[in-house]
C-alpha cells in the first residue's frame, strides 16, 4: 500500500482538526505540514501530489495530535509573524495577535526617540518599534523572568539588542528616566471572562498576561496614576484595551488628570487602543 500524498494527508488532518473544533483547520494543516517537512508554507502546494516520507508523516501526525487538543500553532512551530517579522514564541509569553498591530501603527504615527514597553512579553511591540525606528532606544519591563529572556532573544534576532534594555519588573518598578512613548498590552480580561475564552488562550498562554484576576482594569489604573512621572513633556501613552472597555478605560485616565484621552479602533472598527497625553 502506497503512502498518502501530501494533499491526502492535509485533507485528513484538516478533517480531524475540524472535528476537534479548531478554527481554520485547513490553514493549520497546511502550516503544520510545511513545518514537518521543513518547507515554506507557500510551497506546500508544490509537494501536494507527492507521497510523504515516513519520518515527515510521523512528525506531522504528532503536530496534528497536539493541535487537536488546542495547542496553538505558534507554540508548535515556535514562532508567530507580527508586523512583517517572525517572533520566537513559547508558552511563557502571550501570542502576538494582528489587532495589536493597530497599536504599532499609532505609535509610529508620531516621532519618538525613547520608548517604555510595560509587560513586554515576547518583546514584539518593543522590538518592532525599535526595528522601525533605527534611532530609537527602549526599555522593556515584565514581571516574568521567562518573558524577559524571550524578549531579549527576539531583540537579538531582529538586530535591536544594543538599543533594547529588558528588565524584570512589576510595572514601573525598574523604570528610570522619562520616555517619549509608553506602550502596553496589559492583561485586560476580567476573571469572569476567562471561562469563555478559546482553549488556546486559557490552557496554553500565561494567565497573568491575560487577566488581572479581577475586573480587567487594574493595569490601566496603575498606568493612569503613574505614567505621567515617566513621560517627557510631549510624551504619550498607548495601551491596548478590550473592545468593550473603551468608556471605562477613558474614564480612568480622565479621572487621573490626563489632558487628552482618546479611544481608537482597530481595522474591524472595534475599540482597541487608548491614547493619552497631556498637551500644553
Short mmCIF file of C-alpha atoms in Angstrom, two decimals:
data_model
loop_
_atom_site.label_atom_id
_atom_site.label_comp_id
_atom_site.label_asym_id
_atom_site.label_seq_id
_atom_site.Cartn_x
_atom_site.Cartn_y
_atom_site.Cartn_z
CA UNK A 1 0.00 0.00 0.00
CA UNK A 2 1.47 3.33 -1.04
CA UNK A 3 1.94 6.18 1.38
CA UNK A 4 -0.59 9.03 1.23
CA UNK A 5 0.24 12.12 -0.75
CA UNK A 6 0.75 15.43 0.98
CA UNK A 7 -2.65 16.56 -0.30
CA UNK A 8 -4.36 13.50 1.14
CA UNK A 9 -2.57 13.88 4.47
CA UNK A 10 -3.57 17.55 4.70
CA UNK A 11 -7.20 16.77 3.89
CA UNK A 12 -7.35 14.06 6.57
CA UNK A 13 -5.64 16.32 9.09
CA UNK A 14 -7.99 19.20 8.32
CA UNK A 15 -10.98 16.93 8.86
CA UNK A 16 -9.58 15.81 12.20
CA UNK A 17 -8.96 19.38 13.32
CA UNK A 18 -12.40 20.46 12.16
CA UNK A 19 -13.96 17.69 14.25
CA UNK A 20 -11.97 18.93 17.24
CA UNK A 21 -13.44 22.42 16.81
CA UNK A 22 -10.24 24.07 15.64
CA UNK A 23 -10.85 27.33 13.72
CA UNK A 24 -9.48 27.42 10.15
CA UNK A 25 -8.37 23.75 10.15
CA UNK A 26 -7.20 23.72 6.53
CA UNK A 27 -4.78 26.60 7.12
CA UNK A 28 -3.40 24.97 10.26
CA UNK A 29 -2.94 21.62 8.49
CA UNK A 30 -1.01 23.35 5.71
CA UNK A 31 1.23 25.29 8.10
CA UNK A 32 1.98 22.23 10.21
CA UNK A 33 2.76 20.04 7.22
CA UNK A 34 5.16 22.70 5.98
CA UNK A 35 6.83 22.72 9.39
CA UNK A 36 7.03 18.91 9.49
CA UNK A 37 8.54 18.84 6.00
CA UNK A 38 10.84 21.84 6.63
CA UNK A 39 9.49 23.78 3.66
CA UNK A 40 7.94 27.22 3.42
CA UNK A 41 4.16 27.17 3.81
CA UNK A 42 3.81 28.86 0.43
CA UNK A 43 5.48 25.84 -1.20
CA UNK A 44 3.19 23.17 0.22
CA UNK A 45 1.11 23.14 -2.96
CA UNK A 46 4.23 22.12 -4.87
CA UNK A 47 4.65 18.97 -2.80
CA UNK A 48 0.91 18.24 -2.58
CA UNK A 49 0.96 15.47 -5.26
CA UNK A 50 3.99 13.75 -3.72
CA UNK A 51 3.93 10.89 -1.23
CA UNK A 52 5.02 11.83 2.28
CA UNK A 53 8.18 10.27 3.64
CA UNK A 54 7.57 8.19 6.81
CA UNK A 55 9.58 10.49 9.08
CA UNK A 56 7.64 13.54 7.85
CA UNK A 57 4.35 11.70 8.27
CA UNK A 58 5.26 10.87 11.87
CA UNK A 59 6.19 14.46 12.70
CA UNK A 60 3.00 15.70 11.02
CA UNK A 61 0.87 13.23 12.98
CA UNK A 62 2.39 14.40 16.27
CA UNK A 63 1.79 18.05 15.40
CA UNK A 64 -1.82 17.43 14.39
CA UNK A 65 -2.46 15.47 17.59
CA UNK A 66 -1.23 18.42 19.64
CA UNK A 67 -3.19 20.94 17.58
CA UNK A 68 -6.33 18.83 18.04
CA UNK A 69 -6.06 19.40 21.79
CA UNK A 70 -5.75 23.13 21.02
CA UNK A 71 -2.05 23.72 21.46
CA UNK A 72 -1.51 26.96 19.46
CA UNK A 73 0.16 26.69 16.07
CA UNK A 74 2.73 29.29 17.12
CA UNK A 75 3.83 27.04 20.00
CA UNK A 76 4.14 24.05 17.69
CA UNK A 77 6.24 25.86 15.10
CA UNK A 78 7.97 28.11 17.65
CA UNK A 79 7.19 31.43 16.04
CA UNK A 80 4.50 33.89 15.04
CA UNK A 81 4.51 36.57 12.34
CA UNK A 82 3.88 40.10 13.62
CA UNK A 83 4.13 43.32 11.62
CA UNK A 84 6.17 41.61 8.91
CA UNK A 85 8.63 39.87 11.21
CA UNK A 86 8.77 36.41 12.76
CA UNK A 87 9.00 36.33 16.55
CA UNK A 88 10.09 33.39 18.66
CA UNK A 89 7.16 32.30 20.82
CA UNK A 90 6.66 29.88 23.71
CA UNK A 91 4.01 29.20 26.32
CA UNK A 92 5.80 31.69 28.58
CA UNK A 93 4.53 34.69 26.61
CA UNK A 94 1.35 35.98 25.05
CA UNK A 95 0.98 35.03 21.40
CA UNK A 96 1.20 38.24 19.30
CA UNK A 97 -2.08 38.98 17.56
CA UNK A 98 -2.97 41.01 14.46
CA UNK A 99 -5.10 43.52 16.37
CA UNK A 100 -2.01 44.63 18.31
CA UNK A 101 -0.58 45.93 15.04
CA UNK A 102 -3.05 48.82 15.43
CA UNK A 103 -1.02 49.97 18.43
CA UNK A 104 2.15 49.78 16.33
CA UNK A 105 0.65 51.92 13.57
CA UNK A 106 -0.47 54.56 16.07
CA UNK A 107 2.91 54.54 17.82
CA UNK A 108 4.68 55.12 14.51
CA UNK A 109 2.33 57.95 13.54
CA UNK A 110 4.38 60.42 15.58
CA UNK A 111 8.13 60.64 16.23
CA UNK A 112 9.79 59.23 19.35
CA UNK A 113 13.36 58.60 20.47
CA UNK A 114 12.71 56.70 23.68
CA UNK A 115 10.05 54.08 24.43
CA UNK A 116 9.00 52.16 27.54
CA UNK A 117 7.14 48.88 26.99
CA UNK A 118 5.21 47.71 30.07
CA UNK A 119 4.62 43.95 30.24
CA UNK A 120 6.83 43.36 27.23
CA UNK A 121 6.18 39.60 26.94
CA UNK A 122 7.68 38.33 23.69
CA UNK A 123 9.00 41.82 23.03
CA UNK A 124 7.00 42.03 19.81
CA UNK A 125 5.89 45.63 20.44
CA UNK A 126 9.22 46.98 21.69
CA UNK A 127 11.33 45.13 19.12
CA UNK A 128 9.05 46.15 16.25
CA UNK A 129 9.12 49.81 17.25
CA UNK A 130 12.92 49.81 17.55
CA UNK A 131 13.29 47.98 14.24
CA UNK A 132 11.05 50.55 12.55
CA UNK A 133 12.84 53.49 14.20
CA UNK A 134 16.59 52.79 13.98
CA UNK A 135 17.50 55.86 16.06
CA UNK A 136 15.21 54.99 18.97
CA UNK A 137 16.09 53.25 22.21
CA UNK A 138 13.77 51.35 24.51
CA UNK A 139 13.19 49.70 27.88
CA UNK A 140 11.03 46.60 28.20
CA UNK A 141 9.70 45.54 31.60
CA UNK A 142 7.99 42.27 32.54
CA UNK A 143 7.30 40.53 35.84
CA UNK A 144 8.12 37.14 34.26
CA UNK A 145 11.80 36.19 34.04
CA UNK A 146 10.97 33.74 31.23
CA UNK A 147 9.27 36.51 29.27
CA UNK A 148 12.31 38.76 29.70
CA UNK A 149 14.52 36.02 28.26
CA UNK A 150 12.13 35.58 25.33
CA UNK A 151 12.03 39.31 24.64
CA UNK A 152 15.82 39.51 24.82
CA UNK A 153 16.13 36.66 22.31
CA UNK A 154 13.77 38.41 19.92
CA UNK A 155 15.71 41.64 20.29
CA UNK A 156 18.86 39.77 19.24
CA UNK A 157 17.01 38.03 16.40
CA UNK A 158 15.93 41.34 14.89
CA UNK A 159 19.14 43.24 15.47
CA UNK A 160 17.96 45.73 18.09
CA UNK A 161 19.53 44.23 21.24
CA UNK A 162 22.02 47.09 21.56
CA UNK A 163 19.12 49.54 21.81
CA UNK A 164 16.77 47.41 23.94
CA UNK A 165 17.14 47.16 27.72
CA UNK A 166 15.00 44.29 29.07
CA UNK A 167 14.43 44.11 32.84
CA UNK A 168 12.34 42.02 35.21
CA UNK A 169 9.93 44.41 36.91
CA UNK A 170 6.37 44.85 38.15
CA UNK A 171 5.05 47.71 36.02
CA UNK A 172 7.15 50.84 36.69
CA UNK A 173 9.28 49.27 39.43
CA UNK A 174 12.54 49.21 37.44
CA UNK A 175 11.79 52.18 35.17
CA UNK A 176 14.18 55.12 35.24
CA UNK A 177 14.08 58.45 33.46
CA UNK A 178 11.49 59.79 31.04
CA UNK A 179 10.22 58.49 27.72
CA UNK A 180 8.63 59.96 24.61
CA UNK A 181 6.35 56.95 24.35
CA UNK A 182 4.94 54.43 26.82
CA UNK A 183 3.24 51.37 25.35
CA UNK A 184 1.47 48.42 26.92
CA UNK A 185 -0.67 45.43 26.07
CA UNK A 186 -1.71 44.61 29.64
CA UNK A 187 -3.87 41.75 30.95
CA UNK A 188 -7.35 43.11 30.29
CA UNK A 189 -9.67 40.12 30.58
CA UNK A 190 -11.85 40.10 33.68
CA UNK A 191 -11.75 36.96 35.80
CA UNK A 192 -15.37 36.29 34.84
CA UNK A 193 -14.42 36.24 31.14
CA UNK A 194 -11.73 33.58 31.39
CA UNK A 195 -14.09 30.60 31.23
CA UNK A 196 -15.33 31.77 27.84
CA UNK A 197 -12.03 32.36 26.06
CA UNK A 198 -10.63 29.96 23.47
CA UNK A 199 -8.76 26.90 24.79
CA UNK A 200 -5.62 28.11 23.00
CA UNK A 201 -5.53 31.08 25.38
CA UNK A 202 -7.00 29.59 28.53
CA UNK A 203 -4.91 26.42 28.56
CA UNK A 204 -1.68 27.36 26.80
CA UNK A 205 -0.86 31.03 27.42
CA UNK A 206 0.34 32.61 30.69
CA UNK A 207 -2.68 33.54 32.79
CA UNK A 208 -1.04 36.65 34.21
CA UNK A 209 -0.71 38.04 30.67
CA UNK A 210 -4.42 37.54 30.07
CA UNK A 211 -6.21 38.58 33.26
CA UNK A 212 -5.62 40.53 36.45
CA UNK A 213 -7.90 38.08 38.23
CA UNK A 214 -10.30 40.94 38.96
CA UNK A 215 -12.23 43.28 36.65
CA UNK A 216 -9.62 43.51 33.87
CA UNK A 217 -8.92 47.19 34.57
CA UNK A 218 -6.21 47.04 37.26
CA UNK A 219 -3.31 47.69 34.88
CA UNK A 220 -4.96 50.82 33.46
CA UNK A 221 -5.36 52.25 36.96
CA UNK A 222 -1.64 51.74 37.61
CA UNK A 223 -0.61 53.24 34.27
CA UNK A 224 -3.00 56.20 34.59
CA UNK A 225 -1.75 57.03 38.08
CA UNK A 226 1.99 56.65 37.45
CA UNK A 227 2.85 57.11 33.77
CA UNK A 228 2.94 60.91 33.79
CA UNK A 229 6.00 60.69 36.04
CA UNK A 230 7.87 58.80 33.31
CA UNK A 231 6.85 60.82 30.24
CA UNK A 232 8.62 63.71 28.56
CA UNK A 233 6.64 66.95 28.26
CA UNK A 234 5.27 65.93 24.87
CA UNK A 235 5.12 62.20 25.60
CA UNK A 236 2.12 59.89 25.14
CA UNK A 237 0.75 56.59 26.36
CA UNK A 238 -0.69 53.94 24.05
CA UNK A 239 -2.30 50.87 25.59
CA UNK A 240 -4.27 48.06 24.01
CA UNK A 241 -7.71 47.54 25.52
CA UNK A 242 -10.54 45.04 25.31
CA UNK A 243 -13.09 46.04 22.69
CA UNK A 244 -15.78 46.70 25.31
CA UNK A 245 -13.56 48.61 27.74
CA UNK A 246 -13.22 51.93 25.93
CA UNK A 247 -15.53 54.00 28.13
CA UNK A 248 -14.20 52.55 31.39
CA UNK A 249 -10.53 52.97 30.47
CA UNK A 250 -11.09 56.51 29.19
CA UNK A 251 -12.79 57.43 32.46
CA UNK A 252 -9.89 56.02 34.48
CA UNK A 253 -7.42 58.24 32.62
CA UNK A 254 -9.62 61.33 32.71
CA UNK A 255 -10.08 60.92 36.44
CA UNK A 256 -6.29 60.70 36.83
CA UNK A 257 -5.92 64.12 35.20
CA UNK A 258 -4.74 63.32 31.69
CA UNK A 259 -5.20 66.27 29.36
CA UNK A 260 -6.30 64.38 26.28
CA UNK A 261 -7.74 60.89 26.19
CA UNK A 262 -8.80 59.08 23.02
CA UNK A 263 -10.06 55.59 22.30
CA UNK A 264 -9.13 54.45 18.79
CA UNK A 265 -10.43 51.50 16.74
CA UNK A 266 -8.72 48.56 15.07
CA UNK A 267 -9.27 47.58 11.44
CA UNK A 268 -12.54 45.87 12.40
CA UNK A 269 -13.86 49.11 13.86
CA UNK A 270 -13.70 47.89 17.44
CA UNK A 271 -12.27 49.96 20.27
CA UNK A 272 -8.67 48.76 20.58
CA UNK A 273 -6.15 51.39 21.74
CA UNK A 274 -6.12 54.06 24.41
CA UNK A 275 -4.12 57.20 23.53
CA UNK A 276 -3.45 59.55 26.43
CA UNK A 277 -1.22 62.60 26.71
CA UNK A 278 -1.06 65.96 28.43
CA UNK A 279 -0.71 68.64 25.72
CA UNK A 280 0.11 72.13 26.88
#
